[in-house]
Amino acid sequence: MKPKIVIGLVVAAMVGGVLASRPWQRFGHAIDPRDVQAVAQGADLYRRHCAECHGADLKGEPDWRVRKPNGELPAPPHDETGHTWHHSDEQLFAMTKHGMSRFAPPDYRSAMPSFVGRLTDREIRSVLAYVKSTWPAEIQARQQQLNLR
């Protein structure tokens, strides 16, 4: 085989490996709670699309850990008392964009809808930037560690 072809194949394989890696995906969904513009947009979008279930104050529904009679779990809080910060940015983005049914066990019931076609990727990141901006610095730092894994 000619050296130029071999080099071309090696370079193509390396580029394919980089594009398929998880760090690339995380980079594409980076969510910065210090981005003032994103946080402002996110606050408005949260009020319009999320507050009805998760609360204007991000406190979620009452008794959010106890299933409703229909088997669904109530909407959890998005403040530091909930478990939102236990997930990486990539996971939060995916759950918001696609809803919970795609990620939960088959018997898990949730009213969390998919936002595909309702919010753009940028708008979803803005909502999440707003949510993250409300967390204490210690919680933000702990959640950020999940993004480094």
PDB file of C-alpha atoms in Angstrom:
ATOM      1  CA  MET A   1       0.000   0.000   0.000  1.00  0.00           C
ATOM      2  CA  LYS A   2       1.199   3.517  -0.740  1.00  0.00           C
ATOM      3  CA  PRO A   3       2.343   5.593   2.269  1.00  0.00           C
ATOM      4  CA  LYS A   4      -0.078   8.444   1.425  1.00  0.00           C
ATOM      5  CA  ILE A   5      -3.046   6.038   1.551  1.00  0.00           C
ATOM      6  CA  VAL A   6      -1.906   4.558   4.862  1.00  0.00           C
ATOM      7  CA  ILE A   7      -1.467   8.030   6.386  1.00  0.00           C
ATOM      8  CA  GLY A   8      -4.883   9.065   5.068  1.00  0.00           C
ATOM      9  CA  LEU A   9      -6.542   6.010   6.625  1.00  0.00           C
ATOM     10  CA  VAL A  10      -4.823   6.596   9.971  1.00  0.00           C
ATOM     11  CA  VAL A  11      -5.876  10.272  10.022  1.00  0.00           C
ATOM     12  CA  ALA A  12      -9.456   9.346   9.087  1.00  0.00           C
ATOM     13  CA  ALA A  13      -9.597   6.767  11.884  1.00  0.00           C
ATOM     14  CA  MET A  14      -8.264   9.289  14.407  1.00  0.00           C
ATOM     15  CA  VAL A  15     -10.784  11.948  13.372  1.00  0.00           C
ATOM     16  CA  GLY A  16     -13.607   9.394  13.580  1.00  0.00           C
ATOM     17  CA  GLY A  17     -12.506   8.412  17.072  1.00  0.00           C
ATOM     18  CA  VAL A  18     -12.489  12.019  18.256  1.00  0.00           C
ATOM     19  CA  LEU A  19     -15.925  12.735  16.774  1.00  0.00           C
ATOM     20  CA  ALA A  20     -17.417   9.636  18.408  1.00  0.00           C
ATOM     21  CA  SER A  21     -15.976  10.261  21.875  1.00  0.00           C
ATOM     22  CA  ARG A  22     -18.022  11.389  24.887  1.00  0.00           C
ATOM     23  CA  PRO A  23     -15.920  14.514  25.600  1.00  0.00           C
ATOM     24  CA  TRP A  24     -16.982  15.848  22.219  1.00  0.00           C
ATOM     25  CA  GLN A  25     -20.661  15.395  23.169  1.00  0.00           C
ATOM     26  CA  ARG A  26     -20.155  17.083  26.543  1.00  0.00           C
ATOM     27  CA  PHE A  27     -18.499  20.037  24.847  1.00  0.00           C
ATOM     28  CA  GLY A  28     -21.503  20.386  22.554  1.00  0.00           C
ATOM     29  CA  HIS A  29     -23.833  20.651  25.538  1.00  0.00           C
ATOM     30  CA  ALA A  30     -21.745  22.809  27.891  1.00  0.00           C
ATOM     31  CA  ILE A  31     -24.030  24.742  30.215  1.00  0.00           C
ATOM     32  CA  ASP A  32     -22.577  27.768  32.008  1.00  0.00           C
ATOM     33  CA  PRO A  33     -24.570  29.249  34.913  1.00  0.00           C
ATOM     34  CA  ARG A  34     -22.323  32.347  34.724  1.00  0.00           C
ATOM     35  CA  ASP A  35     -23.573  33.219  31.210  1.00  0.00           C
ATOM     36  CA  VAL A  36     -25.782  36.190  32.111  1.00  0.00           C
ATOM     37  CA  GLN A  37     -27.572  36.257  28.764  1.00  0.00           C
ATOM     38  CA  ALA A  38     -28.348  32.522  28.807  1.00  0.00           C
ATOM     39  CA  VAL A  39     -29.533  32.689  32.421  1.00  0.00           C
ATOM     40  CA  ALA A  40     -31.899  35.595  31.662  1.00  0.00           C
ATOM     41  CA  GLN A  41     -33.335  33.797  28.634  1.00  0.00           C
ATOM     42  CA  GLY A  42     -33.532  30.564  30.635  1.00  0.00           C
ATOM     43  CA  ALA A  43     -35.451  32.229  33.476  1.00  0.00           C
ATOM     44  CA  ASP A  44     -38.094  33.430  31.030  1.00  0.00           C
ATOM     45  CA  LEU A  45     -38.317  30.050  29.290  1.00  0.00           C
ATOM     46  CA  TYR A  46     -38.467  28.232  32.647  1.00  0.00           C
ATOM     47  CA  ARG A  47     -41.442  30.384  33.704  1.00  0.00           C
ATOM     48  CA  ARG A  48     -43.239  29.605  30.445  1.00  0.00           C
ATOM     49  CA  HIS A  49     -42.429  25.898  30.069  1.00  0.00           C
ATOM     50  CA  CYS A  50     -41.335  24.399  33.397  1.00  0.00           C
ATOM     51  CA  ALA A  51     -42.724  26.312  36.376  1.00  0.00           C
ATOM     52  CA  GLU A  52     -46.212  24.817  36.063  1.00  0.00           C
ATOM     53  CA  CYS A  53     -44.848  21.435  37.183  1.00  0.00           C
ATOM     54  CA  HIS A  54     -41.511  22.208  38.835  1.00  0.00           C
ATOM     55  CA  GLY A  55     -42.690  25.377  40.583  1.00  0.00           C
ATOM     56  CA  ALA A  56     -41.878  29.044  40.056  1.00  0.00           C
ATOM     57  CA  ASP A  57     -39.463  28.720  42.970  1.00  0.00           C
ATOM     58  CA  LEU A  58     -37.951  25.460  41.603  1.00  0.00           C
ATOM     59  CA  LYS A  59     -39.330  23.550  44.633  1.00  0.00           C
ATOM     60  CA  GLY A  60     -41.150  20.902  42.566  1.00  0.00           C
ATOM     61  CA  GLU A  61     -44.432  19.272  43.493  1.00  0.00           C
ATOM     62  CA  PRO A  62     -45.234  18.373  47.108  1.00  0.00           C
ATOM     63  CA  ASP A  63     -44.204  14.865  48.175  1.00  0.00           C
ATOM     64  CA  TRP A  64     -42.113  14.530  45.018  1.00  0.00           C
ATOM     65  CA  ARG A  65     -40.627  11.220  46.197  1.00  0.00           C
ATOM     66  CA  VAL A  66     -44.040   9.538  46.623  1.00  0.00           C
ATOM     67  CA  ARG A  67     -45.822   8.101  43.579  1.00  0.00           C
ATOM     68  CA  LYS A  68     -49.204   9.529  42.628  1.00  0.00           C
ATOM     69  CA  PRO A  69     -52.233   7.187  42.431  1.00  0.00           C
ATOM     70  CA  ASN A  70     -51.578   6.798  38.672  1.00  0.00           C
ATOM     71  CA  GLY A  71     -48.029   5.543  39.388  1.00  0.00           C
ATOM     72  CA  GLU A  72     -46.219   8.680  38.199  1.00  0.00           C
ATOM     73  CA  LEU A  73     -43.629  10.394  40.317  1.00  0.00           C
ATOM     74  CA  PRO A  74     -44.358  14.082  40.922  1.00  0.00           C
ATOM     75  CA  ALA A  75     -42.093  16.701  39.355  1.00  0.00           C
ATOM     76  CA  PRO A  76     -38.953  16.974  41.505  1.00  0.00           C
ATOM     77  CA  PRO A  77     -37.454  20.249  42.706  1.00  0.00           C
ATOM     78  CA  HIS A  78     -34.661  21.768  40.653  1.00  0.00           C
ATOM     79  CA  ASP A  79     -33.151  23.635  43.575  1.00  0.00           C
ATOM     80  CA  GLU A  80     -30.398  22.205  45.776  1.00  0.00           C
ATOM     81  CA  THR A  81     -32.892  20.038  47.719  1.00  0.00           C
ATOM     82  CA  GLY A  82     -33.645  17.888  44.684  1.00  0.00           C
ATOM     83  CA  HIS A  83     -31.536  15.527  42.625  1.00  0.00           C
ATOM     84  CA  THR A  84     -31.147  17.582  39.447  1.00  0.00           C
ATOM     85  CA  TRP A  85     -27.583  18.466  40.408  1.00  0.00           C
ATOM     86  CA  HIS A  86     -26.763  14.747  40.722  1.00  0.00           C
ATOM     87  CA  HIS A  87     -26.729  14.547  36.901  1.00  0.00           C
ATOM     88  CA  SER A  88     -24.170  15.770  34.364  1.00  0.00           C
ATOM     89  CA  ASP A  89     -24.998  18.552  31.929  1.00  0.00           C
ATOM     90  CA  GLU A  90     -25.162  15.976  29.152  1.00  0.00           C
ATOM     91  CA  GLN A  91     -27.730  13.907  31.074  1.00  0.00           C
ATOM     92  CA  LEU A  92     -29.801  16.965  32.032  1.00  0.00           C
ATOM     93  CA  PHE A  93     -29.827  18.154  28.445  1.00  0.00           C
ATOM     94  CA  ALA A  94     -30.887  14.748  27.109  1.00  0.00           C
ATOM     95  CA  MET A  95     -33.624  14.255  29.725  1.00  0.00           C
ATOM     96  CA  THR A  96     -35.007  17.729  29.044  1.00  0.00           C
ATOM     97  CA  LYS A  97     -34.864  17.389  25.289  1.00  0.00           C
ATOM     98  CA  HIS A  98     -36.243  13.843  25.015  1.00  0.00           C
ATOM     99  CA  GLY A  99     -38.299  13.419  28.206  1.00  0.00           C
ATOM    100  CA  MET A 100     -37.799  10.724  30.815  1.00  0.00           C
ATOM    101  CA  SER A 101     -39.287   7.690  29.068  1.00  0.00           C
ATOM    102  CA  ARG A 102     -36.196   7.316  26.891  1.00  0.00           C
ATOM    103  CA  PHE A 103     -33.862   7.011  29.907  1.00  0.00           C
ATOM    104  CA  ALA A 104     -35.891   5.391  32.675  1.00  0.00           C
ATOM    105  CA  PRO A 105     -36.683   1.718  33.300  1.00  0.00           C
ATOM    106  CA  PRO A 106     -39.774   0.374  31.463  1.00  0.00           C
ATOM    107  CA  ASP A 107     -41.992   0.531  34.573  1.00  0.00           C
ATOM    108  CA  TYR A 108     -41.023   4.147  35.400  1.00  0.00           C
ATOM    109  CA  ARG A 109     -43.884   6.600  34.940  1.00  0.00           C
ATOM    110  CA  SER A 110     -43.294  10.306  34.534  1.00  0.00           C
ATOM    111  CA  ALA A 111     -45.220  13.220  33.094  1.00  0.00           C
ATOM    112  CA  MET A 112     -41.954  14.841  31.945  1.00  0.00           C
ATOM    113  CA  PRO A 113     -42.515  15.608  28.268  1.00  0.00           C
ATOM    114  CA  SER A 114     -40.052  15.756  25.423  1.00  0.00           C
ATOM    115  CA  PHE A 115     -39.191  19.272  24.334  1.00  0.00           C
ATOM    116  CA  VAL A 116     -38.158  18.258  20.813  1.00  0.00           C
ATOM    117  CA  GLY A 117     -39.837  20.755  18.485  1.00  0.00           C
ATOM    118  CA  ARG A 118     -40.854  22.978  21.412  1.00  0.00           C
ATOM    119  CA  LEU A 119     -37.465  24.328  22.522  1.00  0.00           C
ATOM    120  CA  THR A 120     -34.247  24.591  20.531  1.00  0.00           C
ATOM    121  CA  ASP A 121     -31.047  23.051  21.873  1.00  0.00           C
ATOM    122  CA  ARG A 122     -29.834  26.546  22.762  1.00  0.00           C
ATOM    123  CA  GLU A 123     -33.054  27.285  24.654  1.00  0.00           C
ATOM    124  CA  ILE A 124     -32.762  24.018  26.600  1.00  0.00           C
ATOM    125  CA  ARG A 125     -29.192  24.924  27.560  1.00  0.00           C
ATOM    126  CA  SER A 126     -30.433  28.369  28.653  1.00  0.00           C
ATOM    127  CA  VAL A 127     -33.113  26.855  30.900  1.00  0.00           C
ATOM    128  CA  LEU A 128     -30.519  24.578  32.461  1.00  0.00           C
ATOM    129  CA  ALA A 129     -28.085  27.497  32.897  1.00  0.00           C
ATOM    130  CA  TYR A 130     -30.843  29.336  34.787  1.00  0.00           C
ATOM    131  CA  VAL A 131     -31.561  26.324  37.020  1.00  0.00           C
ATOM    132  CA  LYS A 132     -27.864  25.819  37.752  1.00  0.00           C
ATOM    133  CA  SER A 133     -27.430  29.545  38.508  1.00  0.00           C
ATOM    134  CA  THR A 134     -29.815  29.214  41.453  1.00  0.00           C
ATOM    135  CA  TRP A 135     -27.711  26.546  43.199  1.00  0.00           C
ATOM    136  CA  PRO A 136     -25.254  27.448  45.950  1.00  0.00           C
ATOM    137  CA  ALA A 137     -21.593  27.555  44.833  1.00  0.00           C
ATOM    138  CA  GLU A 138     -20.828  24.265  46.609  1.00  0.00           C
ATOM    139  CA  ILE A 139     -23.599  22.440  44.722  1.00  0.00           C
ATOM    140  CA  GLN A 140     -22.505  23.976  41.418  1.00  0.00           C
ATOM    141  CA  ALA A 141     -18.948  22.772  42.057  1.00  0.00           C
ATOM    142  CA  ARG A 142     -20.101  19.247  42.941  1.00  0.00           C
ATOM    143  CA  GLN A 143     -22.289  19.044  39.823  1.00  0.00           C
ATOM    144  CA  GLN A 144     -19.456  20.365  37.672  1.00  0.00           C
ATOM    145  CA  GLN A 145     -17.332  17.393  38.775  1.00  0.00           C
ATOM    146  CA  LEU A 146     -19.842  15.113  37.029  1.00  0.00           C
ATOM    147  CA  ASN A 147     -19.112  16.911  33.763  1.00  0.00           C
ATOM    148  CA  LEU A 148     -15.434  16.030  34.029  1.00  0.00           C
ATOM    149  CA  ARG A 149     -16.004  12.274  34.144  1.00  0.00           C
TER     150      ARG A 149
END
